mmCIF file of C-alpha atoms in Angstrom:
data_model
loop_
_atom_site.group_PDB
_atom_site.id
_atom_site.type_symbol
_atom_site.label_atom_id
_atom_site.label_comp_id
_atom_site.label_asym_id
_atom_site.label_seq_id
_atom_site.Cartn_x
_atom_site.Cartn_y
_atom_site.Cartn_z
ATOM 1 C CA MET I 267 103.804 93.604 104.628
ATOM 2 C CA ARG I 268 101.625 94.105 107.671
ATOM 3 C CA THR I 269 98.751 91.873 108.723
ATOM 4 C CA LEU I 270 95.614 92.473 106.674
ATOM 5 C CA SER I 271 92.230 93.296 108.099
ATOM 6 C CA ALA I 272 89.379 90.897 107.314
ATOM 7 C CA LEU I 273 87.931 93.323 104.764
ATOM 8 C CA GLU I 274 91.296 93.955 103.095
ATOM 9 C CA ALA I 275 91.757 90.204 102.690
ATOM 10 C CA ARG I 276 88.221 89.901 101.274
ATOM 11 C CA VAL I 277 88.811 92.723 98.780
ATOM 12 C CA LEU I 278 92.067 91.192 97.550
ATOM 13 C CA ALA I 279 90.522 87.729 97.281
ATOM 14 C CA VAL I 280 87.470 88.971 95.370
ATOM 15 C CA LEU I 281 89.691 90.720 92.820
ATOM 16 C CA VAL I 282 91.654 87.502 92.271
ATOM 17 C CA GLU I 283 88.475 85.426 92.038
ATOM 18 C CA LYS I 284 86.622 87.717 89.627
ATOM 19 C CA GLU I 285 89.615 87.967 87.296
ATOM 20 C CA SER I 286 89.003 84.299 86.438
ATOM 21 C CA THR I 287 85.240 83.963 86.912
ATOM 22 C CA VAL I 288 84.050 87.180 85.185
ATOM 23 C CA PRO I 289 86.959 88.223 82.936
ATOM 24 C CA ASP I 290 84.711 90.437 80.782
ATOM 25 C CA SER I 291 83.973 92.657 83.809
ATOM 26 C CA TYR I 292 87.549 92.749 85.093
ATOM 27 C CA PRO I 293 89.127 95.052 86.350
ATOM 28 C CA LEU I 294 86.245 95.729 88.730
ATOM 29 C CA SER I 295 84.441 98.951 89.508
ATOM 30 C CA LEU I 296 83.979 99.913 93.152
ATOM 31 C CA ASN I 297 80.318 98.905 92.978
ATOM 32 C CA ALA I 298 81.041 95.474 91.489
ATOM 33 C CA LEU I 299 83.825 94.890 93.992
ATOM 34 C CA THR I 300 81.562 95.793 96.918
ATOM 35 C CA LEU I 301 78.906 93.381 95.655
ATOM 36 C CA GLY I 302 81.542 90.669 95.423
ATOM 37 C CA CYS I 303 82.682 91.330 98.985
ATOM 38 C CA ASN I 304 79.096 91.131 100.280
ATOM 39 C CA GLN I 305 78.166 88.062 98.227
ATOM 40 C CA LYS I 306 76.031 85.630 100.231
ATOM 41 C CA THR I 307 77.302 82.430 98.601
ATOM 42 C CA ALA I 308 80.844 80.995 98.755
ATOM 43 C CA ARG I 309 81.780 83.442 101.514
ATOM 44 C CA ASP I 310 82.701 82.811 105.130
ATOM 45 C CA PRO I 311 82.003 84.990 106.933
ATOM 46 C CA VAL I 312 79.295 86.887 105.049
ATOM 47 C CA MET I 313 80.021 90.622 105.160
ATOM 48 C CA ASN I 314 77.998 93.797 104.755
ATOM 49 C CA ALA I 315 80.638 96.358 103.800
ATOM 50 C CA SER I 316 79.786 99.761 102.366
ATOM 51 C CA GLU I 317 81.474 101.245 99.303
ATOM 52 C CA ALA I 318 83.281 103.659 101.632
ATOM 53 C CA ASP I 319 84.631 100.713 103.644
ATOM 54 C CA VAL I 320 85.805 98.944 100.481
ATOM 55 C CA LEU I 321 87.404 102.116 99.128
ATOM 56 C CA LEU I 322 89.366 102.557 102.346
ATOM 57 C CA ALA I 323 90.537 98.933 102.149
ATOM 58 C CA LEU I 324 91.572 99.504 98.539
ATOM 59 C CA GLU I 325 93.710 102.486 99.506
ATOM 60 C CA GLU I 326 95.481 100.377 102.139
ATOM 61 C CA LEU I 327 96.056 97.550 99.675
ATOM 62 C CA LYS I 328 97.401 99.985 97.078
ATOM 63 C CA ALA I 329 99.903 101.265 99.654
ATOM 64 C CA MET I 330 101.090 97.659 100.090
ATOM 65 C CA HIS I 331 101.355 97.201 96.288
ATOM 66 C CA LEU I 332 98.700 94.468 96.327
ATOM 67 C CA VAL I 333 96.126 96.401 94.269
ATOM 68 C CA ASN I 334 96.320 98.860 91.365
ATOM 69 C CA SER I 335 93.738 101.317 90.080
ATOM 70 C CA VAL I 336 93.069 101.504 86.357
ATOM 71 C CA SER I 337 92.019 104.741 84.671
ATOM 72 C CA GLY I 338 90.862 105.473 81.166
ATOM 73 C CA SER I 339 87.186 104.559 81.528
ATOM 74 C CA ARG I 340 84.182 106.412 82.858
ATOM 75 C CA VAL I 341 84.694 104.889 86.296
ATOM 76 C CA VAL I 342 87.848 103.966 88.153
ATOM 77 C CA ARG I 343 88.467 100.225 88.169
ATOM 78 C CA PHE I 344 90.698 98.056 90.299
ATOM 79 C CA GLU I 345 92.899 95.024 89.681
ATOM 80 C CA HIS I 346 94.990 92.892 92.002
ATOM 81 C CA ASN I 347 98.765 92.498 92.085
ATOM 82 C CA GLY I 348 98.549 89.527 94.422
ATOM 83 C CA ALA I 349 101.092 87.113 92.982
ATOM 84 C CA ARG I 350 103.848 89.708 92.692
ATOM 85 C CA GLY I 351 102.897 91.602 95.832
ATOM 86 C CA LEU I 352 102.889 88.466 97.979
ATOM 87 C CA GLY I 353 105.703 86.752 96.118
ATOM 88 C CA VAL I 354 103.778 83.538 95.428
ATOM 89 C CA PRO I 355 103.022 81.588 92.220
ATOM 90 C CA GLY I 356 99.597 81.569 90.650
ATOM 91 C CA ALA I 357 98.719 78.195 92.176
ATOM 92 C CA GLY I 358 99.629 79.466 95.633
ATOM 93 C CA LEU I 359 97.590 82.630 95.112
ATOM 94 C CA ALA I 360 94.562 80.538 94.115
ATOM 95 C CA LEU I 361 94.791 78.572 97.368
ATOM 96 C CA LEU I 362 95.186 81.723 99.456
ATOM 97 C CA THR I 363 92.219 83.265 97.662
ATOM 98 C CA LEU I 364 89.908 80.367 98.557
ATOM 99 C CA LEU I 365 91.088 80.394 102.163
ATOM 100 C CA MET I 366 90.408 84.141 102.378
ATOM 101 C CA LEU I 367 86.962 83.753 100.809
ATOM 102 C CA ARG I 368 85.706 80.580 102.477
ATOM 103 C CA GLY I 369 87.722 80.122 105.655
ATOM 104 C CA PRO I 370 89.605 76.951 106.642
ATOM 105 C CA GLN I 371 89.409 74.138 104.084
ATOM 106 C CA THR I 372 90.720 70.608 103.620
ATOM 107 C CA THR I 373 93.034 69.841 100.698
ATOM 108 C CA ALA I 374 90.185 68.033 98.915
ATOM 109 C CA GLU I 375 87.874 71.023 99.345
ATOM 110 C CA LEU I 376 90.565 73.384 98.095
ATOM 111 C CA ARG I 377 91.167 71.307 94.990
ATOM 112 C CA LEU I 378 87.422 71.258 94.286
ATOM 113 C CA HIS I 379 86.808 74.958 94.902
ATOM 114 C CA THR I 380 89.895 76.298 93.088
ATOM 115 C CA GLU I 381 88.900 74.615 89.826
ATOM 116 C CA ARG I 382 88.046 77.932 88.117
ATOM 117 C CA LEU I 383 91.143 79.715 89.426
ATOM 118 C CA HIS I 384 93.756 76.995 89.002
ATOM 119 C CA ARG I 385 93.399 73.336 88.032
ATOM 120 C CA PHE I 386 95.437 71.072 90.293
ATOM 121 C CA ALA I 387 96.319 67.606 89.004
ATOM 122 C CA ASP I 388 95.463 65.898 92.286
ATOM 123 C CA VAL I 389 95.169 66.414 96.031
ATOM 124 C CA SER I 390 98.868 65.727 96.557
ATOM 125 C CA SER I 391 99.780 68.696 94.350
ATOM 126 C CA VAL I 392 97.518 70.896 96.486
ATOM 127 C CA GLU I 393 99.255 69.572 99.573
ATOM 128 C CA GLY I 394 102.640 70.358 98.035
ATOM 129 C CA PHE I 395 101.788 73.999 97.372
ATOM 130 C CA LEU I 396 100.272 74.367 100.839
ATOM 131 C CA GLU I 397 103.443 73.040 102.436
ATOM 132 C CA GLU I 398 105.455 75.610 100.477
ATOM 133 C CA LEU I 399 103.150 78.396 101.620
ATOM 134 C CA ALA I 400 103.479 77.159 105.217
ATOM 135 C CA GLU I 401 107.254 77.703 105.179
ATOM 136 C CA ALA I 402 108.644 81.169 105.873
ATOM 137 C CA THR I 403 111.432 82.344 103.545
ATOM 138 C CA ASP I 404 113.889 85.230 103.633
ATOM 139 C CA LYS I 405 111.476 87.136 101.372
ATOM 140 C CA ARG I 406 108.143 86.414 103.015
ATOM 141 C CA PRO I 407 106.544 84.958 106.168
ATOM 142 C CA ALA I 408 104.525 81.756 106.306
ATOM 143 C CA PHE I 409 101.145 82.342 104.660
ATOM 144 C CA VAL I 410 99.188 79.237 105.740
ATOM 145 C CA VAL I 411 99.009 76.850 108.676
ATOM 146 C CA LYS I 412 97.694 73.323 109.027
ATOM 147 C CA LEU I 413 95.136 73.170 111.806
ATOM 148 C CA ALA I 414 94.728 70.372 114.309
ATOM 149 C CA ARG I 415 92.152 67.855 113.164
ATOM 150 C CA ALA I 416 88.727 68.569 114.648
ATOM 151 C CA PRO I 417 86.971 65.826 116.641
ATOM 152 C CA GLY I 418 85.188 63.471 114.245
ATOM 153 C CA ALA I 419 86.887 64.937 111.159
ATOM 154 C CA ARG I 420 88.755 62.669 108.756
ATOM 155 C CA GLU I 421 91.077 65.385 107.436
ATOM 156 C CA SER I 422 92.870 68.407 108.831
ATOM 157 C CA ARG I 423 92.001 71.820 107.478
ATOM 158 C CA TRP I 424 94.294 74.640 106.373
ATOM 159 C CA ALA I 425 93.913 78.342 107.189
ATOM 160 C CA HIS I 426 95.647 81.458 105.875
ATOM 161 C CA LEU I 427 97.782 83.719 108.058
ATOM 162 C CA LEU I 428 97.387 86.980 106.131
ATOM 163 C CA CYS I 429 95.099 88.297 108.870
ATOM 164 C CA GLY I 430 97.208 86.829 111.679
ATOM 165 C CA GLU I 431 96.751 83.625 113.596
ATOM 166 C CA PRO I 432 93.300 82.132 112.868
ATOM 167 C CA VAL I 433 90.764 81.999 115.671
ATOM 168 C CA ILE I 434 89.071 78.626 115.418
ATOM 169 C CA GLU I 435 85.939 77.989 117.443
ATOM 170 C CA ALA I 436 85.852 74.795 119.453
ATOM 171 C CA GLN I 437 84.058 72.054 117.579
ATOM 172 C CA THR I 438 82.605 68.760 118.640
ATOM 173 C CA GLY I 439 81.351 65.923 116.510
ATOM 174 C CA PHE I 440 80.731 66.426 112.824
ATOM 175 C CA SER I 441 82.076 69.557 111.204
ATOM 176 C CA PRO I 442 80.499 70.735 107.923
ATOM 177 C CA GLY I 443 83.795 72.350 106.949
ATOM 178 C CA ALA I 444 85.519 68.989 107.217
ATOM 179 C CA SER I 445 83.157 67.084 104.928
ATOM 180 C CA SER I 446 84.527 65.474 101.814
ATOM 181 C CA PRO I 447 83.594 66.726 98.326
ATOM 182 C CA GLU I 448 81.451 63.602 97.883
ATOM 183 C CA GLN I 449 79.519 64.346 101.081
ATOM 184 C CA ALA I 450 79.067 67.984 100.103
ATOM 185 C CA GLU I 451 77.745 66.904 96.695
ATOM 186 C CA ASP I 452 75.330 64.426 98.311
ATOM 187 C CA ILE I 453 74.026 67.131 100.633
ATOM 188 C CA ALA I 454 73.529 69.491 97.694
ATOM 189 C CA HIS I 455 71.571 66.793 95.805
ATOM 190 C CA LEU I 456 69.393 66.111 98.849
ATOM 191 C CA ARG I 457 68.617 69.799 99.241
ATOM 192 C CA ALA I 458 67.743 70.093 95.551
ATOM 193 C CA GLU I 459 65.487 67.035 95.801
ATOM 194 C CA GLN I 460 63.816 68.481 98.890
ATOM 195 C CA GLN I 461 63.116 71.722 97.064
ATOM 196 C CA ARG I 462 61.730 69.809 94.055
ATOM 197 C CA LEU I 463 59.383 67.752 96.237
ATOM 198 C CA SER I 464 58.251 70.880 98.035
ATOM 199 C CA ARG I 465 57.365 72.547 94.713
ATOM 200 C CA GLU I 466 55.477 69.440 93.569
ATOM 201 C CA LEU I 467 53.543 69.350 96.850
ATOM 202 C CA GLU I 468 52.475 72.972 96.406
ATOM 203 C CA GLN I 469 51.350 72.236 92.840
ATOM 204 C CA LEU I 470 49.322 69.240 94.036
ATOM 205 C CA LYS I 471 47.664 71.366 96.714
ATOM 206 C CA LEU I 472 46.643 73.937 94.111
ATOM 207 C CA LEU I 473 45.324 71.183 91.845
ATOM 208 C CA VAL I 474 43.235 69.653 94.648
ATOM 209 C CA GLN I 475 41.830 73.051 95.579
ATOM 210 C CA ARG I 476 40.863 73.791 91.972
ATOM 211 C CA MET I 477 39.206 70.403 91.496
ATOM 212 C CA ALA I 478 37.380 70.729 94.818
ATOM 213 C CA GLY I 479 36.118 74.150 93.798
ATOM 214 C CA GLU I 480 34.814 72.821 90.483
ATOM 215 C CA LEU I 481 32.994 70.005 92.327
ATOM 216 C CA GLY I 482 31.683 72.262 95.063
ATOM 217 C CA ILE I 483 33.588 70.379 97.757
ATOM 218 C CA ASP I 484 35.132 72.078 100.783
ATOM 219 C CA SER I 485 38.860 71.324 100.497
ATOM 220 C CA SER I 486 39.879 73.013 103.740
ATOM 221 C CA LEU I 487 41.605 70.756 106.288
ATOM 222 C CA SER I 488 39.938 70.314 109.651
#
């Protein structure tokens, strides 16, 4: 199998992801698949592919036996053949899928984010599957690589090799991609709290303006 383009990897990964997250809509239509490729959340990098671009990527993936088209409905739908086409188990495919969708990840991040695709018992089991994927066999090349630990990071990250050697930008200090699940959860809570306080502040402003209007007081700030 040749090296995949970034869009081909995204298309394959979206098909694997949506099989588990939206089973009622799977296999996917071209429109649904394009929306999944261009999704703004849980994607790195964010893409803006057209349906024509996605269709071309699908044809290339079909030639590599990684994707199949399904007929029999009003629109053509597509399903992945990732595990068999790549020669990896379901757990390994789940890890590759997250790496293709979100970029380099730590083992803790991978365990957290693969929950809906495959439930790993612990971080060590994730590490075990990654080490298997990092070894080339007589049937397939190495599919992942462990990256050097970034300055200030507590854990090393893993990257997939389906699109060739990863190009990692130089990093200094804290790296968001290297944060622990606990830190990521804390950040999410802080953002939610900030949004809540902002909404409350806007409501208070409206209340003050209404009360000032009823009392005939100028509520504008000098």
